[in-house]
mmCIF file of C-alpha atoms and ligand atoms in Angstrom:
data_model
loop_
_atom_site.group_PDB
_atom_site.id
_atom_site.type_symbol
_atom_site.label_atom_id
_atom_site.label_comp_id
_atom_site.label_asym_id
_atom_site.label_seq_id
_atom_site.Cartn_x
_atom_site.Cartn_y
_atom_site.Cartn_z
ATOM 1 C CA UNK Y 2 12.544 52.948 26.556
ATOM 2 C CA UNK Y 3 14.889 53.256 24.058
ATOM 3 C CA UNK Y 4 17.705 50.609 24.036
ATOM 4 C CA UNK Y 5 20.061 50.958 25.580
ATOM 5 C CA UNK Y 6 22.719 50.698 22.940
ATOM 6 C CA UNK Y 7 22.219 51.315 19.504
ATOM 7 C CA UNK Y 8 20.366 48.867 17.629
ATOM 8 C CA UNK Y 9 22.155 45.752 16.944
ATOM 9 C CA UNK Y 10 25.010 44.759 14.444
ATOM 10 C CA UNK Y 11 25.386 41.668 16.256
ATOM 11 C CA UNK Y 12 22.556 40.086 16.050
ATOM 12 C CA UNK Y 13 21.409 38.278 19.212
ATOM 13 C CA UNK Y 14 22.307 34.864 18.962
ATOM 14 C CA UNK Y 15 20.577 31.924 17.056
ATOM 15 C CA UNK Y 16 20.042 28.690 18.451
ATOM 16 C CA UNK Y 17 22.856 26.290 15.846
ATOM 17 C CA UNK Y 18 25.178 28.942 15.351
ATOM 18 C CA UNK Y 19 28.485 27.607 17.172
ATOM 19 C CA UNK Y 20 29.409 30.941 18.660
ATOM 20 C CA UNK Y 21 26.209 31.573 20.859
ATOM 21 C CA UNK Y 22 23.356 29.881 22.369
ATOM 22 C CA UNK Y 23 19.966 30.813 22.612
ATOM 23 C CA UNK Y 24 18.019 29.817 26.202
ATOM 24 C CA UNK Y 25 14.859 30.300 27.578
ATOM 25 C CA UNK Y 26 14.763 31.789 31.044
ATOM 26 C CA UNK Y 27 12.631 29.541 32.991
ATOM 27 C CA UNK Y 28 12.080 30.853 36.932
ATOM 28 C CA UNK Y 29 10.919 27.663 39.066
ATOM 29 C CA UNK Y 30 8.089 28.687 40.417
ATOM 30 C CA UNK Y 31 8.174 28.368 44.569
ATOM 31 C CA UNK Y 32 5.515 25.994 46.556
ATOM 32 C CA UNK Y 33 4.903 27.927 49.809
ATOM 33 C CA UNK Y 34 1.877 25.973 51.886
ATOM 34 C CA UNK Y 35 0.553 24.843 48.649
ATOM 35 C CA UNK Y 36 0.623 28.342 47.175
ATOM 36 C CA UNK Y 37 2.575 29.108 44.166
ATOM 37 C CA UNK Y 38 4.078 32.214 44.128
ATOM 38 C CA UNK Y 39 6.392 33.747 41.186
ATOM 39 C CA UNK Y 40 10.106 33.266 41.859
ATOM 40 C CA UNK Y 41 11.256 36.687 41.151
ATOM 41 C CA UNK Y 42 10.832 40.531 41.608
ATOM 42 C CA UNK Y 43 9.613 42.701 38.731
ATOM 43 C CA UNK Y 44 13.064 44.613 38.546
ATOM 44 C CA UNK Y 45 14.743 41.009 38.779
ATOM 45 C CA UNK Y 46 12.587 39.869 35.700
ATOM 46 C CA UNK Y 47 13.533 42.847 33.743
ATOM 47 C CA UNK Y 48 17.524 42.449 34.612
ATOM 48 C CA UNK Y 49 17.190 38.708 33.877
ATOM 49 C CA UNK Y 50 15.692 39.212 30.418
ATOM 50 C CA UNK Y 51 18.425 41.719 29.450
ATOM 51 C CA UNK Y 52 16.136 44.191 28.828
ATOM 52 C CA UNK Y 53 18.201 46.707 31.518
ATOM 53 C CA UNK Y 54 20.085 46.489 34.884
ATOM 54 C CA UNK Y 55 18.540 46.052 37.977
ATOM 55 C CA UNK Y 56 18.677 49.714 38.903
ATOM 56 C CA UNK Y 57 17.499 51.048 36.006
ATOM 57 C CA UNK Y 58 14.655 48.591 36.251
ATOM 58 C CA UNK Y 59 13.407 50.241 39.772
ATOM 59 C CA UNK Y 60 13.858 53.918 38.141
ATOM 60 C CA UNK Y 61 11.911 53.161 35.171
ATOM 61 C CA UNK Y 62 9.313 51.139 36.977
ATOM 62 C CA UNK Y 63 9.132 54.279 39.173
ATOM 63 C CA UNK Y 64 8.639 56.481 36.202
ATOM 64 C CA UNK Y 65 5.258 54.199 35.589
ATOM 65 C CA UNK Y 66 6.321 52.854 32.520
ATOM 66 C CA UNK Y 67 5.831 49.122 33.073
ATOM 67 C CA UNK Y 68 2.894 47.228 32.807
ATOM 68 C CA UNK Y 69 2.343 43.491 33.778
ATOM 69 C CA UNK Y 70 -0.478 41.917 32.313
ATOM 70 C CA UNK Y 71 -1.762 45.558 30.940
ATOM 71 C CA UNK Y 72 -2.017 46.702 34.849
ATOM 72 C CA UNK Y 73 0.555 49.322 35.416
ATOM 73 C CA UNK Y 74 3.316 48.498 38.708
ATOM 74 C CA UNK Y 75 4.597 50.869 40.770
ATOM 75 C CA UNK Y 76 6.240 48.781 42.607
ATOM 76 C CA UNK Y 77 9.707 47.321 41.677
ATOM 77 C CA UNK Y 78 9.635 44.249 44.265
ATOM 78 C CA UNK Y 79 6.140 42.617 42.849
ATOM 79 C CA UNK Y 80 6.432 39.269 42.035
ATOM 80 C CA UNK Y 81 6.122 38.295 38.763
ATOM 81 C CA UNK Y 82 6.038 34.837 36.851
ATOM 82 C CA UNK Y 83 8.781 35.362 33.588
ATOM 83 C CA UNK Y 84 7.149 32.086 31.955
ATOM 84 C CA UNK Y 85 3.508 33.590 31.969
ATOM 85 C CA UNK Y 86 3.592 37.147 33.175
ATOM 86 C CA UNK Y 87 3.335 39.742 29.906
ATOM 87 C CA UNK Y 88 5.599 42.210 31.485
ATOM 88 C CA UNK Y 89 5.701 45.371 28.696
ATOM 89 C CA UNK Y 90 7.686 48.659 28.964
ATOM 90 C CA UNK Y 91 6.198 51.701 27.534
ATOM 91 C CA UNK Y 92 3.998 49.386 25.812
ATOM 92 C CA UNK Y 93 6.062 47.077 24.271
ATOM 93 C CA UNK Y 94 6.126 43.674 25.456
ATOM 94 C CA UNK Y 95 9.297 42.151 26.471
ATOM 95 C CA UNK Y 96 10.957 39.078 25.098
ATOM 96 C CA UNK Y 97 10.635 36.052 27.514
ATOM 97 C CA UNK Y 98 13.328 34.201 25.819
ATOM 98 C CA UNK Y 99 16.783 35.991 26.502
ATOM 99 C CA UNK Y 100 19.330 35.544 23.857
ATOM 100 C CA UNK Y 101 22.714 35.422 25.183
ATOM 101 C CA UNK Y 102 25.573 37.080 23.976
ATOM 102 C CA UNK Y 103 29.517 36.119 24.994
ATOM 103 C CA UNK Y 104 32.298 38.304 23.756
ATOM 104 C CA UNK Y 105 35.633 38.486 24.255
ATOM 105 C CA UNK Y 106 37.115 41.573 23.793
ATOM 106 C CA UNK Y 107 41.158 42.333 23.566
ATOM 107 C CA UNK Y 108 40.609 45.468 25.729
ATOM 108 C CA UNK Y 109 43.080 48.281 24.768
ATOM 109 C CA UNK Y 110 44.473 50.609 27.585
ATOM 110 C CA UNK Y 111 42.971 54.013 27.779
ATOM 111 C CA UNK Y 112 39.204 52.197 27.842
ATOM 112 C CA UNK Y 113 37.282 52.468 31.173
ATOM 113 C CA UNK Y 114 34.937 49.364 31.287
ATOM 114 C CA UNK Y 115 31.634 51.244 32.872
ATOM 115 C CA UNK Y 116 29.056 52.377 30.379
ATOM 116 C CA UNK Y 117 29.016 56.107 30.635
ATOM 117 C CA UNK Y 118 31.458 58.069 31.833
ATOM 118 C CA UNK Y 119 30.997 61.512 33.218
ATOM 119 C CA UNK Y 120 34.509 62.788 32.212
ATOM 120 C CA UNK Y 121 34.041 61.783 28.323
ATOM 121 C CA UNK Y 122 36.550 59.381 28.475
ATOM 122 C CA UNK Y 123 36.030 56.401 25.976
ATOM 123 C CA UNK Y 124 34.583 52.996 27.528
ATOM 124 C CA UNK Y 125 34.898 49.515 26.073
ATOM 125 C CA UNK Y 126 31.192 50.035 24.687
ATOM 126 C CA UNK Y 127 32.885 52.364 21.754
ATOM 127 C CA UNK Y 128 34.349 49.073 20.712
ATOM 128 C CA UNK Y 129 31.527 46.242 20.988
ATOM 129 C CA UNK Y 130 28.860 45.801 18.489
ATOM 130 C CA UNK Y 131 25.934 47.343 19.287
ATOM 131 C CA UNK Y 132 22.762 45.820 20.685
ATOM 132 C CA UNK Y 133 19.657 46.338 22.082
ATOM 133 C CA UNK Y 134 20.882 43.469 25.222
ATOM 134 C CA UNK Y 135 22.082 44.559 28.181
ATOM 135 C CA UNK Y 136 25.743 43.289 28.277
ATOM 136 C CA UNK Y 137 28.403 43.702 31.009
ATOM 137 C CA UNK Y 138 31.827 43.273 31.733
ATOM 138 C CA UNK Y 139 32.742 40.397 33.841
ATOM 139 C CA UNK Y 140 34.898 41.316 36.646
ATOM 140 C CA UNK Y 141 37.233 44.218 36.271
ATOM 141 C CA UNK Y 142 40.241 45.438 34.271
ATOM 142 C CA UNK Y 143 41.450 48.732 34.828
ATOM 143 C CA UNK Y 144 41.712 51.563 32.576
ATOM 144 C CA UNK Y 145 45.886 51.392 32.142
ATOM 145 C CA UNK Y 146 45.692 47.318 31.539
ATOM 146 C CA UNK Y 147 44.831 45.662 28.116
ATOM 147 C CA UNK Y 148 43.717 42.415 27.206
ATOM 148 C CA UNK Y 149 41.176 39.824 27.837
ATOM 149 C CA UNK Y 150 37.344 41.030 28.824
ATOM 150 C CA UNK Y 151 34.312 38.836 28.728
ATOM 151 C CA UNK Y 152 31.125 40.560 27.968
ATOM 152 C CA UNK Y 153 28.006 39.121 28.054
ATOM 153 C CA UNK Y 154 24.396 39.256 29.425
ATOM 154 C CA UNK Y 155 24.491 36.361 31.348
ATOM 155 C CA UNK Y 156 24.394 37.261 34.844
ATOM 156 C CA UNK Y 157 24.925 33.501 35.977
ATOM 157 C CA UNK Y 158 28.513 33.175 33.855
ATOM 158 C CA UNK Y 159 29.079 36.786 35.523
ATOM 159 C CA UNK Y 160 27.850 35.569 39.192
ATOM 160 C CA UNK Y 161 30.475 32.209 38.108
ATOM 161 C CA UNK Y 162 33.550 34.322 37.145
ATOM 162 C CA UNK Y 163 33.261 36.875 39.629
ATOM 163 C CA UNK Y 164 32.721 34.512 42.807
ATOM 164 C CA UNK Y 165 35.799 34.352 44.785
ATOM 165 C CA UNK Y 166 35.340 30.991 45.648
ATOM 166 C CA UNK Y 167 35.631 29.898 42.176
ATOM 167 C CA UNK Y 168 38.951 30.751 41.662
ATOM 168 C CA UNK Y 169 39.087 31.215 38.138
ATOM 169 C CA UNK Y 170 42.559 31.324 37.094
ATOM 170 C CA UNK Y 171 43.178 34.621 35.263
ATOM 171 C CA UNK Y 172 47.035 34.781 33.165
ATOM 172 C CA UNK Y 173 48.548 38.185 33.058
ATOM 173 C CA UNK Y 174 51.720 39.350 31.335
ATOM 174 C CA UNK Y 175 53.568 41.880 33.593
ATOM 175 C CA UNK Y 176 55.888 44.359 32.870
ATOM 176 C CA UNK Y 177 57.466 45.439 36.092
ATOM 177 C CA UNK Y 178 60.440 47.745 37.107
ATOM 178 C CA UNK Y 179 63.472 46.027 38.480
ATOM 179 C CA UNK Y 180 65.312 42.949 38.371
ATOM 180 C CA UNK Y 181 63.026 40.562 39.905
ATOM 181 C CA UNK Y 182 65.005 37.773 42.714
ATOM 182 C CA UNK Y 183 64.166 34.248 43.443
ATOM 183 C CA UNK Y 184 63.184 35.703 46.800
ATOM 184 C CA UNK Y 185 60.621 38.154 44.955
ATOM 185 C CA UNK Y 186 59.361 34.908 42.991
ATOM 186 C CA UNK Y 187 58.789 32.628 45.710
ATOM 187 C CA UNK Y 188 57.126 35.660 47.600
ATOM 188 C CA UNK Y 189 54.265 36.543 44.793
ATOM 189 C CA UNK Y 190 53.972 32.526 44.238
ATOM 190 C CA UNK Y 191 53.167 32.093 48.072
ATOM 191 C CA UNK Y 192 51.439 35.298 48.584
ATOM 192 C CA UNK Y 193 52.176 38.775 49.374
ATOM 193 C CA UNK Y 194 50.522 41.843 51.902
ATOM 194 C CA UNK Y 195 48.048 44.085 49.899
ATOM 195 C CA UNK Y 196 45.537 46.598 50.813
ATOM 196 C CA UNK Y 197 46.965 46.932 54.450
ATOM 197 C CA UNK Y 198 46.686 43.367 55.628
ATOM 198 C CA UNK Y 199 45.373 40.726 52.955
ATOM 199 C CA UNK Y 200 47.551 37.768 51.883
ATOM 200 C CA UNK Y 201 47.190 36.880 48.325
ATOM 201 C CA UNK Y 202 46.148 33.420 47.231
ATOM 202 C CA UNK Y 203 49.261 31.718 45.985
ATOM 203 C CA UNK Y 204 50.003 32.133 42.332
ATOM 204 C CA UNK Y 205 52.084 30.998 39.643
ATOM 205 C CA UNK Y 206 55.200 32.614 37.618
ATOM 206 C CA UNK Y 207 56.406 31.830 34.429
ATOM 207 C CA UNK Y 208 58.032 32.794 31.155
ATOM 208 C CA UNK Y 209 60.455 35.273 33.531
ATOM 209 C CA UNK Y 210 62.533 37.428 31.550
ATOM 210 C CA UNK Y 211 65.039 39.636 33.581
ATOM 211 C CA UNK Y 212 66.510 42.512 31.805
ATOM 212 C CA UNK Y 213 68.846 45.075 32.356
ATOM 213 C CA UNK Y 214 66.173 47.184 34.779
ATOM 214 C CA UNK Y 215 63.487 45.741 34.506
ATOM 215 C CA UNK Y 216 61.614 42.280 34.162
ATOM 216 C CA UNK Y 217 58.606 40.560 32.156
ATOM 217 C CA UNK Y 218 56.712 37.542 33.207
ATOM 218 C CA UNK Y 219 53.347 35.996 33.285
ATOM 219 C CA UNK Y 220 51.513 35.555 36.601
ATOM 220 C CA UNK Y 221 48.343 33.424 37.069
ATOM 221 C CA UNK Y 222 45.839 34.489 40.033
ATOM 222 C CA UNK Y 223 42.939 32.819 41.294
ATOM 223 C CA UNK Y 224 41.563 35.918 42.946
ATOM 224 C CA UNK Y 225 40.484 39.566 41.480
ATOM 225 C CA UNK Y 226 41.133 42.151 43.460
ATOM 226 C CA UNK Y 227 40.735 45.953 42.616
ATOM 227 C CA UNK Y 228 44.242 46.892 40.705
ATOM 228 C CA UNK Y 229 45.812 43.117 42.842
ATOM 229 C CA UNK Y 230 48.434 42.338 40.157
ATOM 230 C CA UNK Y 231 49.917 45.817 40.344
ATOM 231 C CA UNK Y 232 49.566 45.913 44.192
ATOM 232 C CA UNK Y 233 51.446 42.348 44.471
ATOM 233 C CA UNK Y 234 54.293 43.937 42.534
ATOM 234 C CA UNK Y 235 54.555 47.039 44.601
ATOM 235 C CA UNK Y 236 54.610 44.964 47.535
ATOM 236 C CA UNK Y 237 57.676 43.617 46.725
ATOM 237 C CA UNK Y 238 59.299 46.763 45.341
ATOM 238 C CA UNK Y 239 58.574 46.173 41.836
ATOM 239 C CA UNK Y 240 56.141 48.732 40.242
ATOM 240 C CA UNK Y 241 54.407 47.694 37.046
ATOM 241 C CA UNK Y 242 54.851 49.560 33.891
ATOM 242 C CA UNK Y 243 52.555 47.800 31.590
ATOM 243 C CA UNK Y 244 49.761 44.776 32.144
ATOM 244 C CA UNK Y 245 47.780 43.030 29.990
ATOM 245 C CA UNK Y 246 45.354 40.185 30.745
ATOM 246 C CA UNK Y 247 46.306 37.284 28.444
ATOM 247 C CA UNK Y 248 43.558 34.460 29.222
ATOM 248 C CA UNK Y 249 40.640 33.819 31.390
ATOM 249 C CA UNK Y 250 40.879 30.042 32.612
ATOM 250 C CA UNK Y 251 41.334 28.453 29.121
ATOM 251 C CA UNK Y 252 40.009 31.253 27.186
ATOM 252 C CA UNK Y 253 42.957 33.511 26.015
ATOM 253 C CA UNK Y 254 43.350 36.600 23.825
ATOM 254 C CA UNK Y 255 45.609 35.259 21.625
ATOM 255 C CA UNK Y 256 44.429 36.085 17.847
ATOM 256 C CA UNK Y 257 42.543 38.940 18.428
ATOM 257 C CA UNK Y 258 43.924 42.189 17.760
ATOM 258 C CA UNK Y 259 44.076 45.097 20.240
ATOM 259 C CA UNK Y 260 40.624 47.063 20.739
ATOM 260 C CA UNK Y 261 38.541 43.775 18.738
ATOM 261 C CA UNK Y 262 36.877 41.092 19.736
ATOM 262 C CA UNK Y 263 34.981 38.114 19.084
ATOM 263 C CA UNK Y 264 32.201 35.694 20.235
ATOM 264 C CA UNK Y 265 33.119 32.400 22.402
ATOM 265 C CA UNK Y 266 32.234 29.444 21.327
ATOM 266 C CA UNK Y 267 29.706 26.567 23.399
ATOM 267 C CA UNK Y 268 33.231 24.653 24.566
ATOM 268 C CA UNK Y 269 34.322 28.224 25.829
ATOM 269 C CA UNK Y 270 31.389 28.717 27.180
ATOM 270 C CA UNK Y 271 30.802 25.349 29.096
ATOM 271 C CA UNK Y 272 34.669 25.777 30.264
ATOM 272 C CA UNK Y 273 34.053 28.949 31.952
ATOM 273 C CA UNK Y 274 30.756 27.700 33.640
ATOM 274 C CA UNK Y 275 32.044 24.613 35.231
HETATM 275 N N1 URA X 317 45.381 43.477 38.286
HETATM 276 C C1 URA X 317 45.591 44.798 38.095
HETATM 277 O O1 URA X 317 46.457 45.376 38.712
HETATM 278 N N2 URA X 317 44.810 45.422 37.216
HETATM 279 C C2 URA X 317 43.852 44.817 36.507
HETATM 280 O O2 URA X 317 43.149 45.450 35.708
HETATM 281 C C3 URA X 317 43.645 43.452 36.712
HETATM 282 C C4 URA X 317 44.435 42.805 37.611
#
């Protein structure tokens, strides 16, 4: 299969280097009635060692191109051990030791986040360094807001920041229509009707700057919600003009330009995780 990004001008990253880590996968292997049976399905394996998503594992495992332990599988839910299975696509083995990769990117607007899009419209991909990992956006950011984007091909990190329950703070500067009231502040800050019956978390405002018609502020959510910063404004009469996404929990934007990015570093890293 050929990768699916172009081959790599970041190269994956080296154990030492203080912007990445290098980790082996390790699946614990499960003790059923004194059996041991591998901990995860073939597609699983293949997602978890970056080689491709979890869907594109079934399709090309369906295609026959995947061998584990030279015996060709059909069958996207076998079990397979990642320590001492050789699991090989269209002959070539793949890695067993996953290098991670963790970039932020200072999204511009007019950038859709998915990988392809049908419509020919440019994606954040046109703006990352290429490799042959399979890295995805954590969470979402639409294609009208700029600002801060984690990328990375660690699906735990992504499971971390995208859980609801771990209500990662996430800082946005708003530009919004309107004078915005005390009353509008305290509303957003306890929480306001979206999507036809949720209450918002509460959240916090600061740095408000009212101007003739129209007002500028930073709000700080704990939740992620398709387009939710936008639909809190409207909710309260205030639409937003522009939005950009200054920090996720301590990790902010600040010092990269517009449309670049760079790597986290371990502290980053270990922040976002805890
Ligand atoms: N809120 C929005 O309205 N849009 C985003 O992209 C993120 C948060």
């Amino acid at each position: 299969m050929p990768p699916l990004l172009p081959q790599s001008s970041l190269q994956p990253c080296v154990s030492g280097d203080r912007n990445c880590r290098e980790l082996t996968v390790t699946t614990a292997s499960v003790k059923t009635n004194n059996v041991y049976l591998p901990a995860v399905s073939l597609a699983r394996a293949l997602s978890k060692l970056g080689f491709c998503s979890r869907t594109q594992a079934e399709s090309i495992i369906a295609g026959g191109r995947v061998t584990v332990n030279g015996v060709p599988a059909h069958n996207a839910a076998q079990r397979v051990d990642m320590e001492k299975d050789r699991i090989a696509v269209d002959g070539t083995e793949v890695a067993t030791k996953k290098k991670f990769i963790y970039i932020l990117l200072n999204k511009p607007t007019g950038y859709i986040t998915t990988r392809v899009d049908e419509r020919g419209r440019e994606t954040i991909y046109d703006l990352l360094p290429k490799t042959d990992q399979f890295v995805f956006p954590v969470g979402r950011l639409d294609m009208d807001t700029s600002g801060a984007l984690i990328v990375t091909n660690d699906s735990q990190l992504g499971e971390r920041l995208t859980n609801p329950e771990s209500l990662c703070p996430k800082s946005y500067r708003v530009e919004a229509e309107g004078r915005l009231t005390d009353d509008d502040r305290r509303a957003l800050e306890h929480g306001v009707l979206i999507n036809g019956g949720y209450t918002t978390r509460p959240s916090v405002l600061r740095d408000i700057e009212i101007r003739e018609s129209e007002t500028e502020c930073t709000i700080t959510i704990t939740e992620g919600k398709n387009r939710q910063v936008r639909k809190m404004f409207a909710s309260i009469g205030h639409e937003v003009t522009a939005l950009h996404r200054t920090a996720i929990g301590s990790v902010s934007v600040l010092g990269i330009a517009i449309g670049k990015w760079r790597t986290l570093d371990e502290n980053e890293i270990h922040r976002l995780m805890k």
